[in-house]
Amino acid sequence: MIRYLCSAFAATAIAIFCLASPASAWSTSDGAVSIHATSSYSGSVPAVQVDSAGNIYACGHFRTTSSRSYDVDPNPAVTVNVSVTGLDSSVISKYSPSGNLLWYLVLDADDDDQVMDCALNAAGTHLAVSGEFKGTMDFPGSAADIASAGNFDAYLALIATSTSTTDTTAPSGVLWGKTLGGTGVDAGTGVGFGSSNEVYVGGHFKGEVDINWGTGSADNRTSTGFEDAFLTKFAVDGSLQWSKTWGGTSNDLLYDLAVDSNDIYVGGYLATVASDYDPGDGEVLIGGTSGGQGGKDSFISKFNASGDLQWAKNFGASSHDMVKGMA
């Protein structure tokens, strides 16, 4: 059976799964079910993944306080409340094909944090989650919590998906967690897996950051303009493979990425100032006099598995344009 998937974002964190036929395992007659229940404040589910067995992974965040709990179980007869310390908190939930809660995991910074993207590897054994946080971030299962350097920092977490259907705690917690940030606003907006389970994460940063994500010797980079883009590759064990940055004298924001067997495609927007989009020694100018059209233009770039730029293109109309999703 082919299942069509869509997600809704409103004053409460919900995701609605739309099936090709209402004659299904879902509990409602119209073939849809809410997988994130109402909280007292707001939230969203910006990313959803489905494995080959039909299990669903909802990656989102919700806003609450210690006096307001959040029910992650869609079953009206069962309440599984989550209470957190921060303003917004990242929550990752796994559901069976019939919509039953299997487990949930909270990544809770004591100030604020949000999931921006998640990806599932081909075997369905690992889930990578990226986003932004402020304050001290709790990575369950990791050796220590990590504090943001200044404003919002980018984060990346790798989670094991295996679980018992009777357990509502992700059994291995977070296998590892990484953060990137300086005194400006930094975010991990896109994540994906390569063919050997390597993890790619992309986003944008402002000011000076250690582009090695605190791994090994520091490699501090300063954004050329207001914000620059970054792309990083990790092995499945969390070891850094390479990290790239690029941008011009204005805004260059990477919003999402997609990976095929050997290449990585990234997309976002750039301001209409000519920018060098080759992180290496070469120069590939796009935007500005090289084809910029409006206040913001979309860009798409292709990298190989070694992090070498293959090409970069920009396009747009007379106003604002941006790439917000890649597949």
Short mmCIF file of C-alpha atoms in Angstrom, two decimals:
data_model
loop_
_atom_site.label_atom_id
_atom_site.label_comp_id
_atom_site.label_asym_id
_atom_site.label_seq_id
_atom_site.Cartn_x
_atom_site.Cartn_y
_atom_site.Cartn_z
CA MET A 1 0.00 0.00 0.00
CA ILE A 2 1.33 3.44 -0.88
CA ARG A 3 1.04 5.92 1.94
CA TYR A 4 1.07 9.64 1.38
CA LEU A 5 2.70 11.72 4.05
CA CYS A 6 2.01 15.30 4.95
CA SER A 7 2.67 17.43 8.02
CA ALA A 8 0.72 20.31 9.49
CA PHE A 9 2.12 23.11 11.62
CA ALA A 10 -0.22 25.11 13.81
CA ALA A 11 -0.57 26.41 17.36
CA THR A 12 0.01 22.89 18.59
CA ALA A 13 2.63 20.42 17.47
CA ILE A 14 0.86 17.96 15.20
CA ALA A 15 1.67 15.85 12.21
CA ILE A 16 -1.08 14.33 10.11
CA PHE A 17 -0.43 11.23 8.05
CA CYS A 18 -2.61 10.97 4.94
CA LEU A 19 -3.05 7.47 3.61
CA ALA A 20 -3.88 6.41 0.08
CA SER A 21 -6.89 4.50 1.37
CA PRO A 22 -8.97 4.91 4.55
CA ALA A 23 -9.11 1.10 4.85
CA SER A 24 -5.94 0.91 6.89
CA ALA A 25 -4.44 0.30 10.30
CA TRP A 26 -5.11 3.84 11.46
CA SER A 27 -7.66 4.29 14.19
CA THR A 28 -9.70 7.01 12.49
CA SER A 29 -12.26 6.45 9.76
CA ASP A 30 -10.71 9.03 7.43
CA GLY A 31 -7.31 7.34 7.50
CA ALA A 32 -5.44 10.03 9.42
CA VAL A 33 -4.12 10.33 12.95
CA SER A 34 -2.43 13.08 14.94
CA ILE A 35 0.88 11.84 16.27
CA HIS A 36 1.76 14.78 18.49
CA ALA A 37 -0.92 15.75 20.96
CA THR A 38 -1.87 19.24 22.04
CA SER A 39 0.33 21.09 24.50
CA SER A 40 -0.64 24.19 26.44
CA TYR A 41 1.58 26.33 24.27
CA SER A 42 2.82 25.78 20.71
CA GLY A 43 5.20 23.72 18.65
CA SER A 44 5.80 22.13 15.27
CA VAL A 45 7.04 18.97 13.57
CA PRO A 46 9.33 20.23 10.79
CA ALA A 47 10.62 16.78 9.77
CA VAL A 48 9.18 13.26 9.57
CA GLN A 49 10.86 10.02 8.45
CA VAL A 50 9.37 6.58 7.68
CA ASP A 51 11.42 3.36 7.62
CA SER A 52 10.94 0.31 5.39
CA ALA A 53 8.74 -1.36 8.02
CA GLY A 54 6.39 1.63 8.13
CA ASN A 55 7.55 2.96 11.51
CA ILE A 56 7.31 6.74 11.79
CA TYR A 57 9.81 9.13 13.34
CA ALA A 58 8.46 12.58 14.21
CA CYS A 59 11.13 15.22 14.85
CA GLY A 60 9.81 18.42 16.33
CA HIS A 61 9.77 20.78 19.26
CA PHE A 62 7.18 22.11 21.66
CA ARG A 63 6.89 25.11 23.94
CA THR A 64 5.91 24.60 27.54
CA THR A 65 7.02 25.27 31.13
CA SER A 66 7.46 23.09 34.20
CA SER A 67 3.79 23.72 35.00
CA ARG A 68 2.64 22.73 31.50
CA SER A 69 3.19 19.16 30.34
CA TYR A 70 3.11 17.73 26.84
CA ASP A 71 1.45 14.44 25.86
CA VAL A 72 3.45 12.60 23.17
CA ASP A 73 1.05 9.63 22.94
CA PRO A 74 -1.79 10.07 20.40
CA ASN A 75 -3.86 7.36 22.10
CA PRO A 76 -6.70 9.20 23.89
CA ALA A 77 -6.77 6.46 26.54
CA VAL A 78 -3.07 6.84 27.38
CA THR A 79 -1.22 9.91 28.63
CA VAL A 80 2.56 10.14 28.37
CA ASN A 81 3.41 13.60 29.65
CA VAL A 82 6.78 15.25 29.11
CA SER A 83 7.98 18.14 31.27
CA VAL A 84 11.09 20.13 30.39
CA THR A 85 13.27 22.95 31.68
CA GLY A 86 13.65 25.18 28.62
CA LEU A 87 11.24 27.37 26.67
CA ASP A 88 11.20 25.29 23.48
CA SER A 89 12.38 21.68 23.67
CA SER A 90 13.26 19.17 20.95
CA VAL A 91 11.31 15.90 21.03
CA ILE A 92 11.83 12.87 18.81
CA SER A 93 9.14 10.17 18.82
CA LYS A 94 8.87 6.77 17.16
CA TYR A 95 5.46 5.35 16.24
CA SER A 96 4.38 2.00 14.84
CA PRO A 97 2.70 1.80 11.40
CA SER A 98 -0.64 1.85 13.23
CA GLY A 99 0.25 5.05 15.10
CA ASN A 100 1.14 3.58 18.50
CA LEU A 101 3.90 5.29 20.48
CA LEU A 102 7.03 3.11 20.69
CA TRP A 103 9.45 5.55 22.29
CA TYR A 104 10.26 9.20 22.67
CA LEU A 105 13.42 11.15 23.43
CA VAL A 106 13.75 14.73 24.64
CA LEU A 107 16.77 16.93 23.86
CA ASP A 108 16.29 19.67 26.41
CA ALA A 109 18.36 22.83 26.68
CA ASP A 110 17.73 24.83 29.84
CA ASP A 111 17.08 27.98 27.78
CA ASP A 112 15.74 27.14 24.30
CA ASP A 113 16.17 24.57 21.52
CA GLN A 114 14.47 23.46 18.31
CA VAL A 115 14.71 20.56 15.88
CA MET A 116 15.16 21.79 12.31
CA ASP A 117 15.72 18.55 10.41
CA CYS A 118 16.17 14.80 10.78
CA ALA A 119 17.26 11.95 8.52
CA LEU A 120 17.06 8.15 8.65
CA ASN A 121 19.80 5.92 7.24
CA ALA A 122 18.93 3.32 4.58
CA ALA A 123 18.90 0.43 7.05
CA GLY A 124 16.66 2.32 9.47
CA THR A 125 19.08 1.78 12.36
CA HIS A 126 20.16 5.38 12.94
CA LEU A 127 18.34 8.71 13.09
CA ALA A 128 20.31 11.96 12.80
CA VAL A 129 18.77 15.15 14.18
CA SER A 130 19.97 18.73 13.72
CA GLY A 131 18.81 22.07 15.06
CA GLU A 132 19.74 24.98 17.29
CA PHE A 133 19.95 25.50 21.05
CA LYS A 134 20.74 28.13 23.65
CA GLY A 135 21.94 27.41 27.19
CA THR A 136 23.06 23.96 28.33
CA MET A 137 21.95 21.07 26.11
CA ASP A 138 21.08 17.64 27.53
CA PHE A 139 22.17 14.76 25.29
CA PRO A 140 20.69 11.63 26.99
CA GLY A 141 23.21 8.79 26.96
CA SER A 142 26.16 11.09 26.23
CA ALA A 143 28.94 11.64 28.73
CA ALA A 144 28.21 15.30 29.45
CA ASP A 145 25.89 18.18 28.68
CA ILE A 146 27.20 20.95 26.42
CA ALA A 147 26.79 24.71 26.88
CA SER A 148 26.22 27.10 23.98
CA ALA A 149 29.01 29.57 23.33
CA GLY A 150 26.84 32.65 23.13
CA ASN A 151 23.52 33.02 21.36
CA PHE A 152 21.99 30.02 19.54
CA ASP A 153 24.45 27.26 18.58
CA ALA A 154 24.01 24.47 16.03
CA TYR A 155 23.65 20.89 17.26
CA LEU A 156 23.77 17.42 15.72
CA ALA A 157 22.75 14.19 17.46
CA LEU A 158 22.82 10.55 16.34
CA ILE A 159 20.17 8.24 17.82
CA ALA A 160 19.78 4.45 17.70
CA THR A 161 16.28 3.54 16.50
CA SER A 162 16.02 -0.02 17.87
CA THR A 163 13.57 -0.48 20.72
CA SER A 164 11.06 -2.75 22.39
CA THR A 165 7.43 -1.93 21.61
CA THR A 166 6.73 -1.83 25.35
CA ASP A 167 9.45 0.70 26.14
CA THR A 168 8.84 4.45 25.86
CA THR A 169 12.44 5.48 26.44
CA ALA A 170 14.86 5.37 23.52
CA PRO A 171 17.08 2.48 24.71
CA SER A 172 20.46 3.79 23.64
CA GLY A 173 19.63 7.44 24.07
CA VAL A 174 21.91 9.60 21.98
CA LEU A 175 24.92 7.72 20.61
CA TRP A 176 26.77 11.02 20.29
CA GLY A 177 26.08 14.73 20.14
CA LYS A 178 28.06 17.61 18.60
CA THR A 179 27.66 21.38 18.77
CA LEU A 180 29.00 24.30 16.74
CA GLY A 181 28.80 27.92 17.75
CA GLY A 182 30.28 31.26 18.68
CA THR A 183 28.84 34.51 19.96
CA GLY A 184 26.43 34.86 17.02
CA VAL A 185 23.39 32.86 15.91
CA ASP A 186 24.28 29.44 14.44
CA ALA A 187 21.95 26.64 13.30
CA GLY A 188 22.07 23.12 11.88
CA THR A 189 19.28 23.32 9.33
CA GLY A 190 19.84 20.22 7.17
CA VAL A 191 21.08 16.67 7.77
CA GLY A 192 21.45 13.49 5.70
CA PHE A 193 23.19 10.11 5.45
CA GLY A 194 25.68 8.84 2.89
CA SER A 195 25.85 5.29 1.56
CA SER A 196 28.27 4.19 4.32
CA ASN A 197 26.20 5.78 7.11
CA GLU A 198 28.35 8.90 7.18
CA VAL A 199 26.41 11.90 8.49
CA TYR A 200 26.30 15.23 6.65
CA VAL A 201 25.06 18.36 8.43
CA GLY A 202 24.70 21.84 6.99
CA GLY A 203 23.54 25.21 8.19
CA HIS A 204 24.71 28.75 8.76
CA PHE A 205 26.79 30.69 11.28
CA LYS A 206 27.57 34.27 12.26
CA GLY A 207 30.85 35.55 13.65
CA GLU A 208 33.67 33.20 14.67
CA VAL A 209 33.12 29.47 15.20
CA ASP A 210 35.29 26.35 15.50
CA ILE A 211 34.24 24.61 12.31
CA ASN A 212 35.66 21.34 13.70
CA TRP A 213 32.74 21.21 16.17
CA GLY A 214 35.11 21.01 19.15
CA THR A 215 36.73 17.84 17.75
CA GLY A 216 40.55 17.74 17.81
CA SER A 217 42.42 20.96 17.06
CA ALA A 218 40.27 24.05 16.65
CA ASP A 219 39.77 25.50 13.16
CA ASN A 220 38.24 28.89 13.80
CA ARG A 221 36.43 30.56 10.90
CA THR A 222 34.83 33.99 10.81
CA SER A 223 31.83 34.70 8.60
CA THR A 224 32.70 36.99 5.71
CA GLY A 225 29.37 38.77 5.86
CA PHE A 226 26.37 38.73 8.15
CA GLU A 227 25.95 34.94 7.98
CA ASP A 228 27.87 32.25 6.07
CA ALA A 229 27.03 28.65 5.15
CA PHE A 230 28.73 25.49 6.42
CA LEU A 231 28.74 21.80 5.48
CA THR A 232 30.32 19.08 7.66
CA LYS A 233 30.84 15.34 7.28
CA PHE A 234 31.06 12.93 10.24
CA ALA A 235 31.66 9.18 10.25
CA VAL A 236 28.95 7.13 11.94
CA ASP A 237 31.14 6.89 15.07
CA GLY A 238 31.17 10.70 15.36
CA SER A 239 34.69 11.29 14.06
CA LEU A 240 35.07 14.42 11.95
CA GLN A 241 35.88 13.83 8.27
CA TRP A 242 35.86 17.40 6.93
CA SER A 243 34.14 20.74 7.34
CA LYS A 244 33.62 23.52 4.77
CA THR A 245 32.43 27.13 4.93
CA TRP A 246 31.62 29.72 2.27
CA GLY A 247 29.88 33.04 1.75
CA GLY A 248 30.16 36.63 0.61
CA THR A 249 29.85 40.00 2.28
CA SER A 250 26.08 39.73 2.86
CA ASN A 251 23.81 36.79 3.82
CA ASP A 252 24.46 33.21 2.67
CA LEU A 253 22.15 30.74 4.41
CA LEU A 254 22.02 26.99 3.83
CA TYR A 255 18.57 25.62 4.67
CA ASP A 256 18.60 21.96 3.62
CA LEU A 257 20.60 19.20 1.96
CA ALA A 258 20.07 15.90 0.18
CA VAL A 259 22.51 13.02 -0.36
CA ASP A 260 22.71 10.40 -3.09
CA SER A 261 25.24 7.55 -3.10
CA ASN A 262 28.28 9.76 -3.69
CA ASP A 263 27.24 13.42 -3.75
CA ILE A 264 25.71 16.06 -1.50
CA TYR A 265 23.31 18.75 -2.74
CA VAL A 266 22.68 21.84 -0.62
CA GLY A 267 20.25 24.70 -1.05
CA GLY A 268 19.30 27.99 0.53
CA TYR A 269 19.54 31.64 -0.36
CA LEU A 270 22.11 34.36 -0.93
CA ALA A 271 21.81 38.12 -1.08
CA THR A 272 22.49 39.78 -4.42
CA VAL A 273 26.15 40.38 -3.71
CA ALA A 274 28.63 38.33 -5.72
CA SER A 275 29.83 35.52 -3.44
CA ASP A 276 32.53 32.87 -3.83
CA TYR A 277 30.74 29.56 -3.34
CA ASP A 278 33.85 27.38 -3.63
CA PRO A 279 35.16 26.57 -0.12
CA GLY A 280 38.43 25.41 -1.69
CA ASP A 281 41.21 27.29 -3.45
CA GLY A 282 39.16 27.94 -6.57
CA GLU A 283 36.64 30.71 -7.13
CA VAL A 284 33.02 30.21 -8.20
CA LEU A 285 31.18 33.53 -8.09
CA ILE A 286 27.39 33.54 -8.05
CA GLY A 287 24.91 36.27 -7.17
CA GLY A 288 25.37 40.00 -7.69
CA THR A 289 26.65 40.82 -11.18
CA SER A 290 26.93 37.07 -11.82
CA GLY A 291 23.18 36.64 -12.09
CA GLY A 292 21.43 37.91 -8.95
CA GLN A 293 17.82 38.91 -9.66
CA GLY A 294 16.10 40.17 -6.49
CA GLY A 295 16.69 40.96 -2.83
CA LYS A 296 17.36 37.27 -2.15
CA ASP A 297 18.12 34.55 -4.68
CA SER A 298 17.94 30.78 -4.34
CA PHE A 299 21.10 28.72 -4.66
CA ILE A 300 21.86 25.03 -5.16
CA SER A 301 25.37 23.57 -4.90
CA LYS A 302 26.75 20.08 -5.44
CA PHE A 303 29.67 18.59 -3.48
CA ASN A 304 31.36 15.22 -3.81
CA ALA A 305 32.01 12.90 -0.85
CA SER A 306 35.41 14.53 -0.29
CA GLY A 307 33.82 17.96 0.15
CA ASP A 308 34.95 19.34 -3.20
CA LEU A 309 32.53 21.71 -4.93
CA GLN A 310 31.24 20.33 -8.25
CA TRP A 311 29.08 23.28 -9.22
CA ALA A 312 26.98 26.12 -7.75
CA LYS A 313 23.98 27.86 -9.33
CA ASN A 314 21.70 30.71 -8.30
CA PHE A 315 18.31 31.72 -9.63
CA GLY A 316 15.42 33.96 -8.70
CA ALA A 317 12.81 36.52 -9.64
CA SER A 318 12.67 40.26 -8.94
CA SER A 319 11.83 39.84 -5.24
CA HIS A 320 12.84 37.27 -2.58
CA ASP A 321 13.47 33.61 -3.43
CA MET A 322 14.95 30.77 -1.39
CA VAL A 323 15.31 26.99 -1.34
CA LYS A 324 13.78 25.64 1.88
CA GLY A 325 13.78 21.88 1.16
CA MET A 326 15.84 19.30 -0.75
CA ALA A 327 15.04 15.68 -1.67
#
